[in-house]
Coordinates of C-alpha atoms in Angstrom, one line a residue:
Chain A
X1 CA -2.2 -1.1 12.5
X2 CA -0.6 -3.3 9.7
X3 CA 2.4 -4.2 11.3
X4 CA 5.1 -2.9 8.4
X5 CA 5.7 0.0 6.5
X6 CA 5.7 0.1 2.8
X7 CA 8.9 1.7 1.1
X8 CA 9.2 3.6 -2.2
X9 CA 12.6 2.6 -3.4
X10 CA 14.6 4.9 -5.9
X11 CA 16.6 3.3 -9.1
X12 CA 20.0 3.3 -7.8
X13 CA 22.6 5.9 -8.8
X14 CA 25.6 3.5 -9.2
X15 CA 27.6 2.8 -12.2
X16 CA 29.0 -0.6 -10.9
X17 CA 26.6 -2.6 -9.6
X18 CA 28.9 -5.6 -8.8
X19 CA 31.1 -3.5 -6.7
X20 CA 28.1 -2.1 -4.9
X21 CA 26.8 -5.7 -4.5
X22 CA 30.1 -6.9 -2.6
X23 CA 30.6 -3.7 -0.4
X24 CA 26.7 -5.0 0.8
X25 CA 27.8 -8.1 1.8
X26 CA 31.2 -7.5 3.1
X27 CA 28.8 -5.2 5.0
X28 CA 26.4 -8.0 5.9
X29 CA 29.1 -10.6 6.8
X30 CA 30.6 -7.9 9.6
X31 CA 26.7 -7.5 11.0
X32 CA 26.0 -11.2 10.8
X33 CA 23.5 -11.0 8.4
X34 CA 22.9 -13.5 6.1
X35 CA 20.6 -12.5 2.8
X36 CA 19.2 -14.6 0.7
X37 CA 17.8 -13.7 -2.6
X38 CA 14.7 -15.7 -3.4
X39 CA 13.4 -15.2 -7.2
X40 CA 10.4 -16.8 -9.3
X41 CA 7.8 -16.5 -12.1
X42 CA 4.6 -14.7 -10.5
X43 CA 2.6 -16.8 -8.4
X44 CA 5.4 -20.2 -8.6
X45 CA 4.5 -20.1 -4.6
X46 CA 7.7 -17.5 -3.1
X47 CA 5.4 -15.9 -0.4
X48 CA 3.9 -19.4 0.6
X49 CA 7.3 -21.0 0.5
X50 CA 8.5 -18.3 3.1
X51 CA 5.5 -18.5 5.6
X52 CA 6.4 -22.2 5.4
X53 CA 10.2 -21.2 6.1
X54 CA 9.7 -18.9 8.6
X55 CA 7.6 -21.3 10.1
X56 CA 10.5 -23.9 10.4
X57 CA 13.1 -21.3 11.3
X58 CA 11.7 -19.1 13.9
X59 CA 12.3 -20.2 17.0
X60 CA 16.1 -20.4 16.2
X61 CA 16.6 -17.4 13.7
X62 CA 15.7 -13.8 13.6
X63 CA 14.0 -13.7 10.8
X64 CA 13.6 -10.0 8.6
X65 CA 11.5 -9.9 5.3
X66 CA 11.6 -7.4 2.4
X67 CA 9.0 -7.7 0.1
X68 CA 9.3 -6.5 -3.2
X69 CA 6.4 -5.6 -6.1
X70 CA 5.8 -3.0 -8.4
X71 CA 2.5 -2.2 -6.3
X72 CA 0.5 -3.6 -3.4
X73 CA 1.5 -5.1 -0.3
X74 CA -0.6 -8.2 -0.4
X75 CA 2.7 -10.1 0.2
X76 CA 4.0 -8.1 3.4
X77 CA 0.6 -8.1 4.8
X78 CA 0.5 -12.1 4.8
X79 CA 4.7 -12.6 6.2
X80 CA 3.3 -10.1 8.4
X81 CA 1.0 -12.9 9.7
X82 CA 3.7 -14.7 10.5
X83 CA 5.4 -12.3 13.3
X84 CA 8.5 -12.1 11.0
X85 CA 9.9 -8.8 10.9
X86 CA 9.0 -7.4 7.3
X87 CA 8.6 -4.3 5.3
X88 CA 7.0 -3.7 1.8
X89 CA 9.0 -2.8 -1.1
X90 CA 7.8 -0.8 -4.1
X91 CA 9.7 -0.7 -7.2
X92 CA 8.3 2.1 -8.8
X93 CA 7.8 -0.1 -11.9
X94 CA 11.6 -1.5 -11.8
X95 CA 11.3 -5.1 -13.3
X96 CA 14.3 -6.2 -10.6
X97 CA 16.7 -5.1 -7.8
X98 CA 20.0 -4.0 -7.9
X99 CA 22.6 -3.9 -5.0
X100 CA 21.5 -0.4 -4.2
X101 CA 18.1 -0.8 -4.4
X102 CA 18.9 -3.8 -1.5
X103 CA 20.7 -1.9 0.6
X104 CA 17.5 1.1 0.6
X105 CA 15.7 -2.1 1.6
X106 CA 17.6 -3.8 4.8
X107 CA 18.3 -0.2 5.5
X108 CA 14.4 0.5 5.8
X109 CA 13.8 -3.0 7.4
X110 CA 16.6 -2.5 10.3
X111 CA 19.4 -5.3 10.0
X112 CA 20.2 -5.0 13.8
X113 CA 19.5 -8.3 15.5
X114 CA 18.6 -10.2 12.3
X115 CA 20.3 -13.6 11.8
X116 CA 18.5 -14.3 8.2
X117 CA 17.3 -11.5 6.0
X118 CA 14.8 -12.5 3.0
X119 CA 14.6 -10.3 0.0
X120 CA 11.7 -11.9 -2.2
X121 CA 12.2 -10.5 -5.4
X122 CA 9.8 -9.3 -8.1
X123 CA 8.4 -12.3 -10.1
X124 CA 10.4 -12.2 -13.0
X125 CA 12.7 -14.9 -14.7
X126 CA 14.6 -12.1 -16.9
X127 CA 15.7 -9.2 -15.1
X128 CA 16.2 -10.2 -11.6
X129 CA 18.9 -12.6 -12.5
X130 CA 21.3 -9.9 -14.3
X131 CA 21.8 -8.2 -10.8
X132 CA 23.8 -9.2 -8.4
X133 CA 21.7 -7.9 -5.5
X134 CA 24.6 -8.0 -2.6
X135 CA 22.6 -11.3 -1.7
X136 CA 24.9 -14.1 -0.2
X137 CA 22.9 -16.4 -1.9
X138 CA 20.3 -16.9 -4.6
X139 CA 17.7 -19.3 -4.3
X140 CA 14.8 -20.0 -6.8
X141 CA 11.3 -21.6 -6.8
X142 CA 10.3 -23.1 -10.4
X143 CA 6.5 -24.5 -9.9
X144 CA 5.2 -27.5 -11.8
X145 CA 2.1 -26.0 -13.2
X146 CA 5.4 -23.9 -15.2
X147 CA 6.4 -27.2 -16.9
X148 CA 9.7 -28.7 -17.0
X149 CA 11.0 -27.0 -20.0
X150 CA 12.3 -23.5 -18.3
X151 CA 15.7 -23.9 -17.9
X152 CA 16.1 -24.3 -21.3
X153 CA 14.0 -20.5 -21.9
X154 CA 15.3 -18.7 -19.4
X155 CA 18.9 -20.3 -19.4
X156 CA 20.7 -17.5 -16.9
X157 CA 17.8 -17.7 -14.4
X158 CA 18.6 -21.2 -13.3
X159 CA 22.9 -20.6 -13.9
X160 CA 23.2 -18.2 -11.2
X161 CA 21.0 -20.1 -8.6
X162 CA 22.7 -21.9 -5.4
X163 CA 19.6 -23.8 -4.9
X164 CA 16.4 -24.1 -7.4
X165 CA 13.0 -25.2 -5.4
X166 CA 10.3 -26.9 -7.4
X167 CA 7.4 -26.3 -5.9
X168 CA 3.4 -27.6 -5.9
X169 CA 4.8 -31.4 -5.9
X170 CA 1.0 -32.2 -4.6
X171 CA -0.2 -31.3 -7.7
X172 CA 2.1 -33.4 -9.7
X173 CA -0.4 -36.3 -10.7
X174 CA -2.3 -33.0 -12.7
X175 CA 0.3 -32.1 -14.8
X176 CA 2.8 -33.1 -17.6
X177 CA 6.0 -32.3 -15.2
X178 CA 9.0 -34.4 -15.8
X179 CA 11.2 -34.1 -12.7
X180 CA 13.9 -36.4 -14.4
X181 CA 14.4 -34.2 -17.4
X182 CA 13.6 -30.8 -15.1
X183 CA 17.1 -32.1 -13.2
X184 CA 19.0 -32.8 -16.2
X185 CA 18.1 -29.0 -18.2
X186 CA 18.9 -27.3 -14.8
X187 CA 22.1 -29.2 -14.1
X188 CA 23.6 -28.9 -18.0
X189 CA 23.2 -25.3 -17.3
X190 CA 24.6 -25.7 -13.5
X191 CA 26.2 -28.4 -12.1
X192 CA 26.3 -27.4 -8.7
X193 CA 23.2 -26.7 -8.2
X194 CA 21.3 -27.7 -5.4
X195 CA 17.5 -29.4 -6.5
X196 CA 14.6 -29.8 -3.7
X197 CA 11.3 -30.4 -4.9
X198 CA 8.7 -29.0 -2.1
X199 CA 5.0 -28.3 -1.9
X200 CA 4.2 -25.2 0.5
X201 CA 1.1 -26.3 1.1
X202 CA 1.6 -29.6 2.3
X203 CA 4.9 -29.0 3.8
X204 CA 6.6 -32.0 2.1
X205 CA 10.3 -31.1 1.2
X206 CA 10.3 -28.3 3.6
X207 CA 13.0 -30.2 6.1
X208 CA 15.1 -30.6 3.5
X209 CA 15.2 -27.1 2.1
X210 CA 15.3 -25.4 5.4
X211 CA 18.1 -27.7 7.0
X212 CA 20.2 -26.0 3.8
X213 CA 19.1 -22.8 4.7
X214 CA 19.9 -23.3 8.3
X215 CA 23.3 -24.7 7.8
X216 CA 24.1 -22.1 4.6
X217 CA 23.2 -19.0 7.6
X218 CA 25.4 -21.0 10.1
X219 CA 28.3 -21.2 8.1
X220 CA 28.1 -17.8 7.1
X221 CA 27.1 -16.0 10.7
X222 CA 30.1 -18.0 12.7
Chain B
X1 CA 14.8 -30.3 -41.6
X2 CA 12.8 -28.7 -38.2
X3 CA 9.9 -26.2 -40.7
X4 CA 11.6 -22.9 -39.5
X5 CA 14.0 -21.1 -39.1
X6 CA 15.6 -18.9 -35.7
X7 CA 16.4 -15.5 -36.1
X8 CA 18.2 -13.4 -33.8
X9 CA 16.6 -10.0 -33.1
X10 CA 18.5 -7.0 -32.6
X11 CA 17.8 -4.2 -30.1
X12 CA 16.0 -1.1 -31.7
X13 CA 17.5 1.8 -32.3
X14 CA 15.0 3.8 -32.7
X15 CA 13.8 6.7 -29.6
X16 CA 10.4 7.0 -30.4
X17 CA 9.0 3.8 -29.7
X18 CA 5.2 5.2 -29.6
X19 CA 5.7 6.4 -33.1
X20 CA 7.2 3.1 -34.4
X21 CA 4.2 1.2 -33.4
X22 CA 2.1 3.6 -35.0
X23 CA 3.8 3.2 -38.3
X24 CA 3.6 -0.7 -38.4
X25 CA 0.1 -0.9 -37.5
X26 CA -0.3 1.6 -40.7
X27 CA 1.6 -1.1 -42.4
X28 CA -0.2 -3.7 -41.0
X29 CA -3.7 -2.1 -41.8
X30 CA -2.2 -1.5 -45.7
X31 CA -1.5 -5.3 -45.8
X32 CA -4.5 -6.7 -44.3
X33 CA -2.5 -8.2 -41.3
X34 CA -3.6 -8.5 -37.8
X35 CA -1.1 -8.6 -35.3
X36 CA -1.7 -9.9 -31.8
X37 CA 0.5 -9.8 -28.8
X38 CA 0.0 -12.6 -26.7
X39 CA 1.8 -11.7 -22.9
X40 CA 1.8 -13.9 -19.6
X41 CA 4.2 -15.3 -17.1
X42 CA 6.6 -17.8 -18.0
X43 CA 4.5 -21.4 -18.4
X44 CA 0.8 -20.1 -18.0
X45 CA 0.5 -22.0 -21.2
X46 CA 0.8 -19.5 -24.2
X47 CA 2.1 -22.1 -26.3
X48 CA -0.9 -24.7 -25.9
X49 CA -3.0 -22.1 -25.9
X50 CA -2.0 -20.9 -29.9
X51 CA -2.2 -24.2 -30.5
X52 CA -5.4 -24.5 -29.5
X53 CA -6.3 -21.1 -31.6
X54 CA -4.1 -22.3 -34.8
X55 CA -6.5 -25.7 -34.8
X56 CA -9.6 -24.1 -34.5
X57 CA -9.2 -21.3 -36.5
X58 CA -6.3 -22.6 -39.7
X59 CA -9.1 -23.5 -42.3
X60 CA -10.6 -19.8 -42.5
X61 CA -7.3 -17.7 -41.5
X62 CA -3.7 -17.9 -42.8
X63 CA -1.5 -17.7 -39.6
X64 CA 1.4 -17.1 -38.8
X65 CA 3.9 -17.2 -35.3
X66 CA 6.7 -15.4 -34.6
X67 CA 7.6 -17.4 -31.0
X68 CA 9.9 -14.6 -28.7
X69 CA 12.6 -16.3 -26.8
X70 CA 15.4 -15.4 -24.8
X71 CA 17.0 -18.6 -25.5
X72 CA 16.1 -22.1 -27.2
X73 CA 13.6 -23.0 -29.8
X74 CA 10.8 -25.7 -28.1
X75 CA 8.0 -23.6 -29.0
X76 CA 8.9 -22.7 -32.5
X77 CA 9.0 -26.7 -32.4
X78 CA 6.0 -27.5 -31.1
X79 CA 4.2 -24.7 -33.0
X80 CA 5.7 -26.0 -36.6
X81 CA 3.7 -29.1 -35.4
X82 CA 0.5 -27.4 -36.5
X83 CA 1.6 -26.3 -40.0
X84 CA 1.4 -22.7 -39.5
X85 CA 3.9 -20.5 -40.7
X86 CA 6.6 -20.1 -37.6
X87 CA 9.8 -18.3 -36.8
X88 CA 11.1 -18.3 -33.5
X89 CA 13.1 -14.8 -32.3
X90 CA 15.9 -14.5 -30.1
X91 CA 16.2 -11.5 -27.9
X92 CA 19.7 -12.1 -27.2
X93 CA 18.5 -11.3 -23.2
X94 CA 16.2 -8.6 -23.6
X95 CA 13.2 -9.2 -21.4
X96 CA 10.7 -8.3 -24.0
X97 CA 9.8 -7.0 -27.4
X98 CA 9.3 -3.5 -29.0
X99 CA 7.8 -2.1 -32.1
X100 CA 10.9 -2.2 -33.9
X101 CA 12.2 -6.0 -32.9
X102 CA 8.4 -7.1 -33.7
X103 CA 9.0 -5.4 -37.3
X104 CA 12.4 -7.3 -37.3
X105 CA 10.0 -10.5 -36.2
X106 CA 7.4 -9.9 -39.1
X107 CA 9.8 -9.3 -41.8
X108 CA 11.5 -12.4 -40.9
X109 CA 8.0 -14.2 -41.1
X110 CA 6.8 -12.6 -44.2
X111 CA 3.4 -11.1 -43.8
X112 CA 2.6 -11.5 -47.4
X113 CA -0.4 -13.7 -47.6
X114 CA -1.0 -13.6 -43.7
X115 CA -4.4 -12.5 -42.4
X116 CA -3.4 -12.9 -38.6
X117 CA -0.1 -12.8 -37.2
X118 CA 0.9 -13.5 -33.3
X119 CA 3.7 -12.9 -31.1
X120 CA 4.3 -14.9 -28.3
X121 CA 6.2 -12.4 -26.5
X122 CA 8.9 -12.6 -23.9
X123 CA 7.6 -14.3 -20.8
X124 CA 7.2 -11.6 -18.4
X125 CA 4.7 -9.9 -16.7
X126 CA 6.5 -6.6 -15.9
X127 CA 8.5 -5.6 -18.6
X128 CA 6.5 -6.6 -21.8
X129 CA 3.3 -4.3 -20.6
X130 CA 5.4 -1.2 -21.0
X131 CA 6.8 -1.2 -25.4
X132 CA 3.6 -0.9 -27.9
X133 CA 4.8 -3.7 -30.0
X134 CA 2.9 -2.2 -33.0
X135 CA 0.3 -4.8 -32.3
X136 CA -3.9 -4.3 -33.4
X137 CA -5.0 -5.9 -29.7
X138 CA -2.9 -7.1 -26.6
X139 CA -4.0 -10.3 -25.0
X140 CA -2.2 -11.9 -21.8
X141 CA -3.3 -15.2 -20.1
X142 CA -2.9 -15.7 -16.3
X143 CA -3.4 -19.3 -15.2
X144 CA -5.2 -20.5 -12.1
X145 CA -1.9 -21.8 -10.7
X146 CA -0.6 -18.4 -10.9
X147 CA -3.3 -16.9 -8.2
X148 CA -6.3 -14.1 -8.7
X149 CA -4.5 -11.8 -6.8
X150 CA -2.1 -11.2 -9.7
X151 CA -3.8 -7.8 -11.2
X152 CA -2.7 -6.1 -8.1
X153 CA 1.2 -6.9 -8.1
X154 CA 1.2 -6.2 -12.0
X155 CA -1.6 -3.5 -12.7
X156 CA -0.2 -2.0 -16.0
X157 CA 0.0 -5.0 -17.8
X158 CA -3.6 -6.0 -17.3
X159 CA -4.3 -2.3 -17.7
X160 CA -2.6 -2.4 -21.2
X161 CA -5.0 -5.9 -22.4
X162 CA -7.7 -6.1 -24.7
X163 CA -8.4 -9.4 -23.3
X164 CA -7.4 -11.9 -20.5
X165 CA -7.7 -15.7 -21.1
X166 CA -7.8 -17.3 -17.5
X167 CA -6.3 -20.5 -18.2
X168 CA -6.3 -24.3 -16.7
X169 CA -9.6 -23.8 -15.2
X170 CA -9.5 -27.7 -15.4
X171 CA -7.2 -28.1 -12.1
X172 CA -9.7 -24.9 -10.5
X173 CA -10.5 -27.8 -7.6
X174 CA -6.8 -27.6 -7.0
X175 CA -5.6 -24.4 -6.5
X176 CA -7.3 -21.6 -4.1
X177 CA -8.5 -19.3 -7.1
X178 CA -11.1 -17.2 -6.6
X179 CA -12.3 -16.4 -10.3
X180 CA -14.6 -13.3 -9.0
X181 CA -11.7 -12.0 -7.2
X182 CA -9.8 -11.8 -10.0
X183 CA -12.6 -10.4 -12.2
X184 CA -13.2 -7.5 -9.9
X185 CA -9.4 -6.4 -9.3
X186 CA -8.8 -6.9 -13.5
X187 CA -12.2 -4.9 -14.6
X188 CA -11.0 -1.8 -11.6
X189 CA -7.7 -1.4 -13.4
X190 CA -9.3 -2.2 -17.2
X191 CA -13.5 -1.8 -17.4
X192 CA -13.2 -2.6 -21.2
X193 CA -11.1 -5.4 -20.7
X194 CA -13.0 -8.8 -22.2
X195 CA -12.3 -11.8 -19.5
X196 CA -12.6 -15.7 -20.8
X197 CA -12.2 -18.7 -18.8
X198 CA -10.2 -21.5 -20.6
X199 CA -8.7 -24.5 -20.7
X200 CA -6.1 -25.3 -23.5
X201 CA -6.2 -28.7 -22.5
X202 CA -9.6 -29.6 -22.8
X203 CA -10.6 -26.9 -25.0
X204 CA -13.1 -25.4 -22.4
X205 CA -13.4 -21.4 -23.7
X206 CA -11.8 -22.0 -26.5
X207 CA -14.7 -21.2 -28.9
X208 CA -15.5 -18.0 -27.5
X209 CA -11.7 -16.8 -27.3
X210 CA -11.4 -17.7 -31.3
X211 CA -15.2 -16.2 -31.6
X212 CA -13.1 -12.9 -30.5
X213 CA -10.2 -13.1 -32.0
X214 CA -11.9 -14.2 -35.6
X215 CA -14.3 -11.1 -35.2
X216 CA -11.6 -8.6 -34.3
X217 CA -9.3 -10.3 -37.3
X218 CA -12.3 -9.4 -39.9
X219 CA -13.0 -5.9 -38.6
X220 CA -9.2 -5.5 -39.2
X221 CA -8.5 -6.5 -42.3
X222 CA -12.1 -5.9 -43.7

């Protein structure tokens, strides 16, 4: 037994997505739910980053996981690992989630008695960040191996972020990453904009990023 | 003066996107033109990689670039570096490129005098893999940062390639990449599909990647 299901989601049959996205959290803030909306690249580190968060967080928050791809369930079969409550998420080919795609999901996972719920997006820089998925924030995870130079290609990506996590920091020395001018794209675009450059693997950064978390699913449960 | 100009493509209008494609490869064939659409996640080094291809390959092929962007202009920059003929193309959003914005993209170039033309395309595993761009062969690269288990969270696109280019094998003894793993999952989806190690940085593969590409160029526009 694998631990989680996997769960075929349909393209959602609403015109306005925005009003479906704040009916979700109105929802969410009446449950005391707090969703977070974590996007990336493929393989800029989103499923390590939340073994590593989940790791930090769960002896204080119930912790629920959707995990979205267009096929496999590589991703909920290693959260699953971690005891979290998660379920697998297919998109049927759907580049991104929508509000009503979200709701199938934390309806399928079971929002009861979940503090934090975790919708790791597809990988994607485009799509995903022209839908507002009901999230109540959006958090990011640019890796250096991706070079320093995204904000300026995929300019709405980084705009619509709360917080923007740059990940595999270890392996700085190996590549041309400028974190100075990294900070300085992402901020033109979005001032307010929260930076924290972590490495998964090594756990560095992780505090930091997870004492926001923490304080942004206090805030919002009270 | 920057050596190119931007142009800002236009979303097709055409329903029959199959039979587009068909006709500019026809076109293509007529002009002695090979077209290649190069496809990966954002920063799995496309860029450095055409480089790599422009410097070993500009004395016996005229090239040209069309560069696909949602937004800004660094690669038409750093590809102008290299003196081969370059446009860079705004999708004004759209998360990738069909046969009709790629005819947009070629007439803009000018294929006159051209033996082998590339797109970079959008950066975007997902949506790319799913418009015939009118292209003679698909190539994507997936970098080692990026992780082997990649073919099983985006099966069509490496379904859809002639050839994969496993870049930044140089920082292998960094990164937990298991280049057999990867192998097998790509050659289950694709059998056909030719796979080649690289490094754009150190040139490592870089001869037999232009060994392919210059023999499939000839057969074309023999």
């Amino acid at each position: 037994m694998e631990g989680f299901r996997v769960l075929e989601i349909k393209k959602s049959v609403f015109e306005n997505n925005d009003r479906e996205a704040d009916k979700l959290r109105e929802q969410l803030k009446k449950e005391k739910t707090f969703l977070l909306n974590l996007m990336s690249s493929p393989g800029s580190g989103k499923t390590s980053t939340l073994k590593a968060t989940i790791a930090a967080l769960k002896d204080e928050l119930r912790i629920g996981v959707m995990e979205a791809d267009i096929d496999s369930d590589v991703d909920a079969k290693t959260i699953a690992e971690t005891g979290a409550r998660v379920i697998q998420l297919h998109t049927g080919g759907m580049c991104h989630l929508d509000a009503g795609m979200t709701k199938q999901g934390l309806d399928g996972l079971g929002t009861e008695n979940i503090d934090l719920a975790i919708l790791e997006n597809v990988g994607n820089l485009v799509c995903p960040a022209e839908f507002d998925t009901g999230a109540v924030k959006n958090a990011m995870i640019l890796s250096v191996p991706e070079g320093h130079d995204k904000p300026l290609k995929y300019p709405l990506m980084f705009s619509i972020c709360d917080v923007l996590l740059i990940n595999k920091i270890d392996v700085m020395p190996y590549f041309d990453f400028d974190l100075e001018k990294c900070r300085e794209y992402t901020t033109r675009l979005n001032p307010k904009i929260k930076i924290i450059p972590i490495s998964a693997r090594t756990g560095e950064g992780i505090d930091e990023w997870t004492a926001w978390l923490r304080a942004q699913v206090r805030e919002w449960n009270a």
